[in-house]
């Protein structure tokens, strides 16, 4: 699904082996609980946790836990979006609401609902969209995490989605621990410049670590789940993976590149009296993409060549003569492409030592 508001679309073809764009905002979809006669809340954007009372809003405790934890973090995003949804047995209203708001200015989304099927709907719609993230919380029965508890997630319909993040919270830390965990994770890490951090090793305010052993931790990592644990005396996130076993920082950085190029090319089109369909106009397009990729290199998204110090990326811009006659006639240019090598990050280290007898 493309953002049909823009005149520019960037398609990323990720090869595996191996700005003014704010990507730290969180959306919270709140499904009304018809069994308790709840009515759907109004759609609003919050800038602080105090906006809930300032605007005269009434939210349930789970939603409040997300809001409080998000804004508690030092570098949270500019906005937290609240969307109210009337309950529907077949999730039709949830599907419609997500579909009509998925192009809004948020990068991460979670959901508060009396049924797990709404979470599945959110995760699968984000996956189909191909950008942004669904962030879901689950909690354990006690402070100590069991392998059986976290293995159960693999039976979820959304399990394996590249763009679904699951954060497992310490269930002994409160009824809404899983919601607070989601708010804290995105509040603390979502707004950091993509490429500048990895999502492992990070400390979250207000979150209680779980008790784990090596087997539990290894299983969680194999499944692409995130725990909050204590290592070497420090509380930290255990990993930075999605359920599709993709690194969050890689995908977040890809989103930044795509959004930045769309924004900058759109700006070029809007501020240029006429972008000629010839060498000069095509060169301007190429320059815009090159500038974004250089910034991505500076941000740590793109690998730097050890010999030249330049980013390992290429930009190609085909000449007018290489474009289909129908595209030229309809003023569509499809000749611009780029590729880059991700910088990646180090998450585990093995040190080899030699001891000699005197």
Coordinates of C-alpha atoms in Angstrom, one line a residue:
X1 CA 0.0 0.0 0.0
X2 CA 1.5 3.3 -1.0
X3 CA 1.0 6.8 0.4
X4 CA -1.2 8.2 -2.2
X5 CA -1.0 11.7 -0.9
X6 CA 2.5 12.1 -2.3
X7 CA 3.6 12.3 -5.9
X8 CA 6.7 10.3 -5.0
X9 CA 7.0 6.6 -4.1
X10 CA 10.1 4.9 -2.9
X11 CA 10.2 1.1 -3.1
X12 CA 12.9 -0.7 -1.2
X13 CA 14.0 -4.0 -2.4
X14 CA 16.0 -5.5 0.5
X15 CA 18.7 -7.9 -0.5
X16 CA 19.7 -10.2 2.3
X17 CA 22.8 -11.8 2.9
X18 CA 24.0 -10.6 5.1
X19 CA 15.0 14.9 8.3
X20 CA 12.4 16.4 8.8
X21 CA 10.9 12.9 9.1
X22 CA 9.7 12.2 12.7
X23 CA 9.8 8.4 13.2
X24 CA 9.3 8.4 17.0
X25 CA 5.6 8.9 17.3
X26 CA 3.4 6.2 18.8
X27 CA -0.3 5.4 17.9
X28 CA -2.5 3.7 20.4
X29 CA -5.7 2.2 19.1
X30 CA -8.3 1.7 21.8
X31 CA -11.2 -0.6 21.2
X32 CA -14.2 0.0 23.3
X33 CA -15.3 -2.9 25.5
X34 CA -19.0 -3.4 24.8
X35 CA -19.3 -5.8 27.7
X36 CA -18.6 -2.9 30.1
X37 CA -20.6 -0.4 28.1
X38 CA -17.5 1.7 27.2
X39 CA -17.9 4.2 24.4
X40 CA -15.1 4.8 21.9
X41 CA -12.7 7.7 22.9
X42 CA -12.2 10.6 20.6
X43 CA -9.3 10.7 18.2
X44 CA -6.6 13.1 19.6
X45 CA -2.9 13.8 19.5
X46 CA -1.2 14.2 22.8
X47 CA 2.0 16.2 23.4
X48 CA 2.3 15.4 27.1
X49 CA 0.7 13.0 29.6
X50 CA -1.1 15.9 31.1
X51 CA -3.1 16.4 27.9
X52 CA -5.4 13.6 29.0
X53 CA -6.8 15.6 31.9
X54 CA -6.3 19.0 30.1
X55 CA -8.5 17.8 27.3
X56 CA -11.0 16.2 29.6
X57 CA -10.4 12.7 28.3
X58 CA -11.4 9.5 30.0
X59 CA -9.2 6.5 29.2
X60 CA -8.9 3.1 30.7
X61 CA -6.0 2.0 32.9
X62 CA -4.2 0.1 30.2
X63 CA -4.2 3.1 27.8
X64 CA -3.1 5.4 30.7
X65 CA -0.2 3.0 31.4
X66 CA 1.0 3.4 27.8
X67 CA 0.7 7.2 27.9
X68 CA 2.5 7.6 31.2
X69 CA 5.4 5.2 30.3
X70 CA 5.8 6.8 26.8
X71 CA 6.1 10.4 28.1
X72 CA 8.2 9.3 31.1
X73 CA 11.1 8.6 28.8
X74 CA 13.7 11.3 28.2
X75 CA 13.7 11.4 24.4
X76 CA 10.1 10.4 23.6
X77 CA 8.5 11.3 20.2
X78 CA 6.6 14.5 19.6
X79 CA 3.2 13.0 19.7
X80 CA 1.2 10.1 20.9
X81 CA -1.9 9.5 18.7
X82 CA -5.0 8.1 20.4
X83 CA -7.6 6.5 18.1
X84 CA -11.0 5.3 19.4
X85 CA -12.7 2.2 17.9
X86 CA -16.1 0.8 18.5
X87 CA -16.0 -2.9 19.2
X88 CA -17.0 -5.3 16.4
X89 CA -17.2 -9.1 16.6
X90 CA -15.5 -9.6 13.3
X91 CA -12.9 -6.8 13.8
X92 CA -14.4 -4.9 10.8
X93 CA -14.4 -1.6 12.6
X94 CA -10.8 -2.1 13.8
X95 CA -9.8 -3.0 10.2
X96 CA -11.5 0.1 8.8
X97 CA -10.0 2.5 11.5
X98 CA -6.4 1.2 11.0
X99 CA -6.7 1.3 7.2
X100 CA -7.9 5.0 7.2
X101 CA -5.2 6.1 9.7
X102 CA -2.1 4.1 8.7
X103 CA -0.6 6.9 6.7
X104 CA -0.8 9.4 9.6
X105 CA 2.3 10.7 11.2
X106 CA 3.2 7.8 13.5
X107 CA 5.8 5.1 13.1
X108 CA 4.8 2.7 15.8
X109 CA 1.4 1.5 16.8
X110 CA -0.1 -0.6 19.6
X111 CA -3.6 -1.6 20.5
X112 CA -5.7 -1.9 23.7
X113 CA -8.6 -4.3 23.2
X114 CA -10.6 -6.9 25.1
X115 CA -9.9 -9.4 22.3
X116 CA -6.6 -10.7 20.9
X117 CA -8.0 -10.7 17.4
X118 CA -7.7 -6.9 17.2
X119 CA -4.0 -7.2 17.9
X120 CA -3.7 -9.7 15.0
X121 CA -5.6 -7.2 12.8
X122 CA -3.1 -4.4 13.6
X123 CA 0.0 -6.6 13.2
X124 CA -1.2 -7.9 9.8
X125 CA -2.3 -4.6 8.4
X126 CA 1.1 -3.0 9.3
X127 CA 2.9 -6.0 7.7
X128 CA 0.9 -5.6 4.5
X129 CA 1.6 -1.9 4.5
X130 CA 5.3 -2.7 4.4
X131 CA 6.6 0.1 6.7
X132 CA 6.1 1.2 10.3
X133 CA 5.8 -1.3 13.2
X134 CA 3.1 -2.9 15.3
X135 CA 4.3 -3.2 18.9
X136 CA 2.5 -5.7 21.1
X137 CA 3.1 -6.4 24.8
X138 CA 2.6 -9.6 26.7
X139 CA 3.3 -10.4 30.3
X140 CA 4.4 -13.5 32.2
X141 CA 2.5 -15.0 35.2
X142 CA 5.4 -14.2 37.6
X143 CA 8.7 -12.4 37.7
X144 CA 10.5 -15.4 36.5
X145 CA 10.0 -16.1 32.8
X146 CA 9.4 -19.7 31.7
X147 CA 10.3 -21.1 28.3
X148 CA 6.7 -22.4 27.8
X149 CA 5.3 -19.0 28.2
X150 CA 7.4 -17.4 25.6
X151 CA 7.2 -20.3 23.2
X152 CA 3.4 -19.9 23.2
X153 CA 3.8 -16.7 21.1
X154 CA 4.9 -18.7 18.1
X155 CA 1.3 -20.0 17.8
X156 CA 0.0 -16.4 17.3
X157 CA -1.3 -15.7 13.7
X158 CA 1.0 -12.7 13.4
X159 CA 4.1 -14.6 14.5
X160 CA 6.8 -14.3 11.8
X161 CA 5.8 -10.8 10.7
X162 CA 8.8 -8.7 9.9
X163 CA 7.2 -5.6 11.3
X164 CA 5.7 -6.9 14.6
X165 CA 7.6 -6.2 17.8
X166 CA 6.6 -8.3 20.9
X167 CA 7.9 -7.1 24.3
X168 CA 7.5 -9.6 27.2
X169 CA 6.9 -7.8 30.5
X170 CA 7.4 -8.9 34.1
X171 CA 3.9 -9.9 35.1
X172 CA 4.5 -9.5 38.8
X173 CA 5.1 -5.7 38.3
X174 CA 1.4 -4.9 37.8
X175 CA -1.8 -5.6 35.9
X176 CA -0.9 -3.3 33.1
X177 CA 2.8 -4.2 32.9
X178 CA 2.6 -5.2 29.2
X179 CA 1.1 -1.9 28.2
X180 CA 3.6 0.2 30.2
X181 CA 6.4 -1.9 28.7
X182 CA 5.3 -1.0 25.1
X183 CA 5.0 2.7 26.0
X184 CA 8.4 2.8 27.6
X185 CA 10.2 0.9 24.8
X186 CA 8.9 3.2 22.1
X187 CA 9.2 6.4 24.2
X188 CA 12.9 5.6 25.0
X189 CA 14.1 4.3 21.6
X190 CA 11.7 5.2 18.8
X191 CA 12.7 8.8 18.6
X192 CA 16.4 8.3 18.5
X193 CA 17.9 9.1 15.1
X194 CA 17.7 5.9 13.0
X195 CA 21.1 4.5 12.5
X196 CA 22.4 6.0 15.7
X197 CA 21.4 3.2 18.1
X198 CA 20.7 -0.5 18.4
X199 CA 17.6 -1.6 20.3
X200 CA 19.6 -4.0 22.5
X201 CA 21.3 -3.0 25.8
X202 CA 18.9 -0.1 26.4
X203 CA 17.6 1.1 29.8
X204 CA 13.9 2.0 30.2
X205 CA 12.5 4.2 32.9
X206 CA 9.8 2.7 35.2
X207 CA 10.1 -0.9 33.9
X208 CA 10.9 -3.8 36.2
X209 CA 13.2 -6.4 34.8
X210 CA 12.2 -10.0 34.6
X211 CA 14.0 -12.9 36.1
X212 CA 15.6 -15.1 33.4
X213 CA 18.2 -17.8 32.9
X214 CA 20.4 -18.4 29.9
X215 CA 17.9 -20.9 28.3
X216 CA 15.0 -18.5 28.6
X217 CA 17.1 -15.7 27.2
X218 CA 18.3 -17.8 24.3
X219 CA 14.8 -19.0 23.4
X220 CA 13.4 -15.5 23.5
X221 CA 16.1 -14.4 21.1
X222 CA 15.5 -17.3 18.8
X223 CA 11.8 -16.4 18.7
X224 CA 12.5 -12.7 18.1
X225 CA 11.0 -11.5 21.4
X226 CA 12.3 -8.7 23.6
X227 CA 12.7 -9.1 27.4
X228 CA 13.8 -6.6 30.0
X229 CA 16.6 -8.2 32.0
X230 CA 19.5 -7.5 34.3
X231 CA 23.0 -8.2 33.0
X232 CA 26.2 -7.3 34.8
X233 CA 24.2 -5.3 37.3
X234 CA 22.5 -3.2 34.6
X235 CA 18.9 -3.3 33.5
X236 CA 18.6 -3.6 29.7
X237 CA 16.5 -4.7 26.7
X238 CA 17.6 -8.3 25.9
X239 CA 17.5 -7.9 22.1
X240 CA 16.2 -5.7 19.3
X241 CA 14.4 -8.1 17.0
X242 CA 10.9 -8.5 15.4
X243 CA 9.0 -11.7 15.3
X244 CA 10.3 -12.1 11.7
X245 CA 13.9 -12.2 13.2
X246 CA 14.7 -8.8 11.6
X247 CA 16.6 -6.1 13.5
X248 CA 14.4 -3.2 14.4
X249 CA 17.1 -0.7 13.9
X250 CA 17.7 -1.9 10.3
X251 CA 14.0 -1.6 9.4
X252 CA 13.6 1.7 11.2
X253 CA 16.6 3.0 9.3
X254 CA 15.1 1.8 6.0
X255 CA 11.9 3.6 6.8
X256 CA 13.9 6.8 7.5
X257 CA 15.7 6.5 4.1
X258 CA 12.5 5.9 2.2
X259 CA 10.6 8.7 4.0
X260 CA 13.4 11.2 3.7
X261 CA 13.8 10.5 -0.1
X262 CA 10.0 10.8 -0.6
X263 CA 10.0 14.1 1.4
X264 CA 13.0 15.6 -0.3
X265 CA 12.0 14.7 -3.9
X266 CA 8.4 15.9 -3.2
X267 CA 9.9 19.2 -2.0
X268 CA 12.0 19.5 -5.1
X269 CA 8.9 19.0 -7.3
X270 CA 7.0 21.6 -5.3
X271 CA 9.7 24.3 -5.2
X272 CA 11.0 24.0 -8.7
X273 CA 9.2 26.1 -11.3
X274 CA 9.7 23.2 -13.8
X275 CA 11.7 20.1 -13.4
X276 CA 12.7 19.4 -17.0
X277 CA 12.5 15.9 -18.4
X278 CA 16.1 15.9 -19.5
X279 CA 19.7 15.9 -18.2
X280 CA 19.3 18.9 -15.9
X281 CA 16.1 17.7 -14.2
X282 CA 17.2 14.1 -13.9
X283 CA 20.5 15.3 -12.4
X284 CA 18.6 17.3 -9.7
X285 CA 16.7 14.2 -8.8
X286 CA 19.9 12.2 -8.5
X287 CA 21.5 14.9 -6.4
X288 CA 18.6 14.8 -3.9
X289 CA 18.8 11.0 -3.4
X290 CA 22.6 11.2 -3.1
X291 CA 22.3 13.9 -0.4
X292 CA 19.9 11.7 1.6
X293 CA 22.1 8.7 1.4
X294 CA 25.1 10.7 2.5
X295 CA 23.1 11.8 5.5
X296 CA 22.2 8.2 6.1
X297 CA 25.9 7.4 6.1
X298 CA 26.6 10.1 8.6
X299 CA 23.8 8.7 10.8
X300 CA 25.3 5.3 10.9
X301 CA 22.7 3.6 8.6
X302 CA 25.0 2.9 5.7
X303 CA 28.4 1.2 5.9
X304 CA 31.5 3.4 5.3
X305 CA 34.2 2.2 2.9
X306 CA 37.3 1.8 5.0
X307 CA 39.6 3.1 2.1
X308 CA 37.6 6.0 0.8
X309 CA 35.6 7.0 3.9
X310 CA 32.5 7.3 1.7
X311 CA 29.3 5.5 2.2
X312 CA 28.8 2.2 0.4
X313 CA 25.9 3.2 -1.8
X314 CA 25.1 3.8 -5.4
X315 CA 22.5 6.0 -7.2
X316 CA 21.5 5.4 -10.8
X317 CA 19.5 7.8 -12.9
X318 CA 18.5 6.6 -16.4
X319 CA 18.5 9.1 -19.3
X320 CA 15.3 10.3 -20.9
X321 CA 16.0 8.1 -23.9
X322 CA 16.0 5.0 -21.6
X323 CA 12.4 5.7 -20.4
X324 CA 9.3 4.2 -21.9
X325 CA 7.7 6.6 -24.4
X326 CA 4.4 6.3 -22.5
X327 CA 6.1 7.4 -19.3
X328 CA 7.7 10.4 -21.0
X329 CA 4.3 11.4 -22.4
X330 CA 2.6 11.1 -19.1
X331 CA 5.4 12.9 -17.3
X332 CA 6.4 9.9 -15.1
X333 CA 10.0 9.2 -14.4
X334 CA 10.9 5.7 -13.3
X335 CA 14.6 5.7 -13.9
X336 CA 15.8 6.6 -10.5
X337 CA 17.2 3.8 -8.2
X338 CA 19.7 3.3 -5.4
X339 CA 21.2 0.6 -3.3
X340 CA 23.2 0.6 -0.1
X341 CA 24.9 -1.7 2.4
X342 CA 23.6 -1.5 5.9
X343 CA 26.2 -0.7 8.6
X344 CA 24.7 -3.2 11.1
X345 CA 25.8 -3.3 14.7
X346 CA 27.7 -5.6 17.1
X347 CA 25.4 -7.4 19.6
X348 CA 27.6 -10.2 20.8
X349 CA 31.3 -10.5 21.3
X350 CA 33.6 -13.6 21.7
X351 CA 37.1 -12.9 23.0
X352 CA 39.8 -15.5 22.5
X353 CA 42.7 -15.5 24.9
X354 CA 45.9 -17.4 25.4
X355 CA 47.4 -18.3 28.8
X356 CA 51.0 -19.3 29.0
X357 CA 52.7 -21.2 31.8
X358 CA 55.8 -19.5 33.2

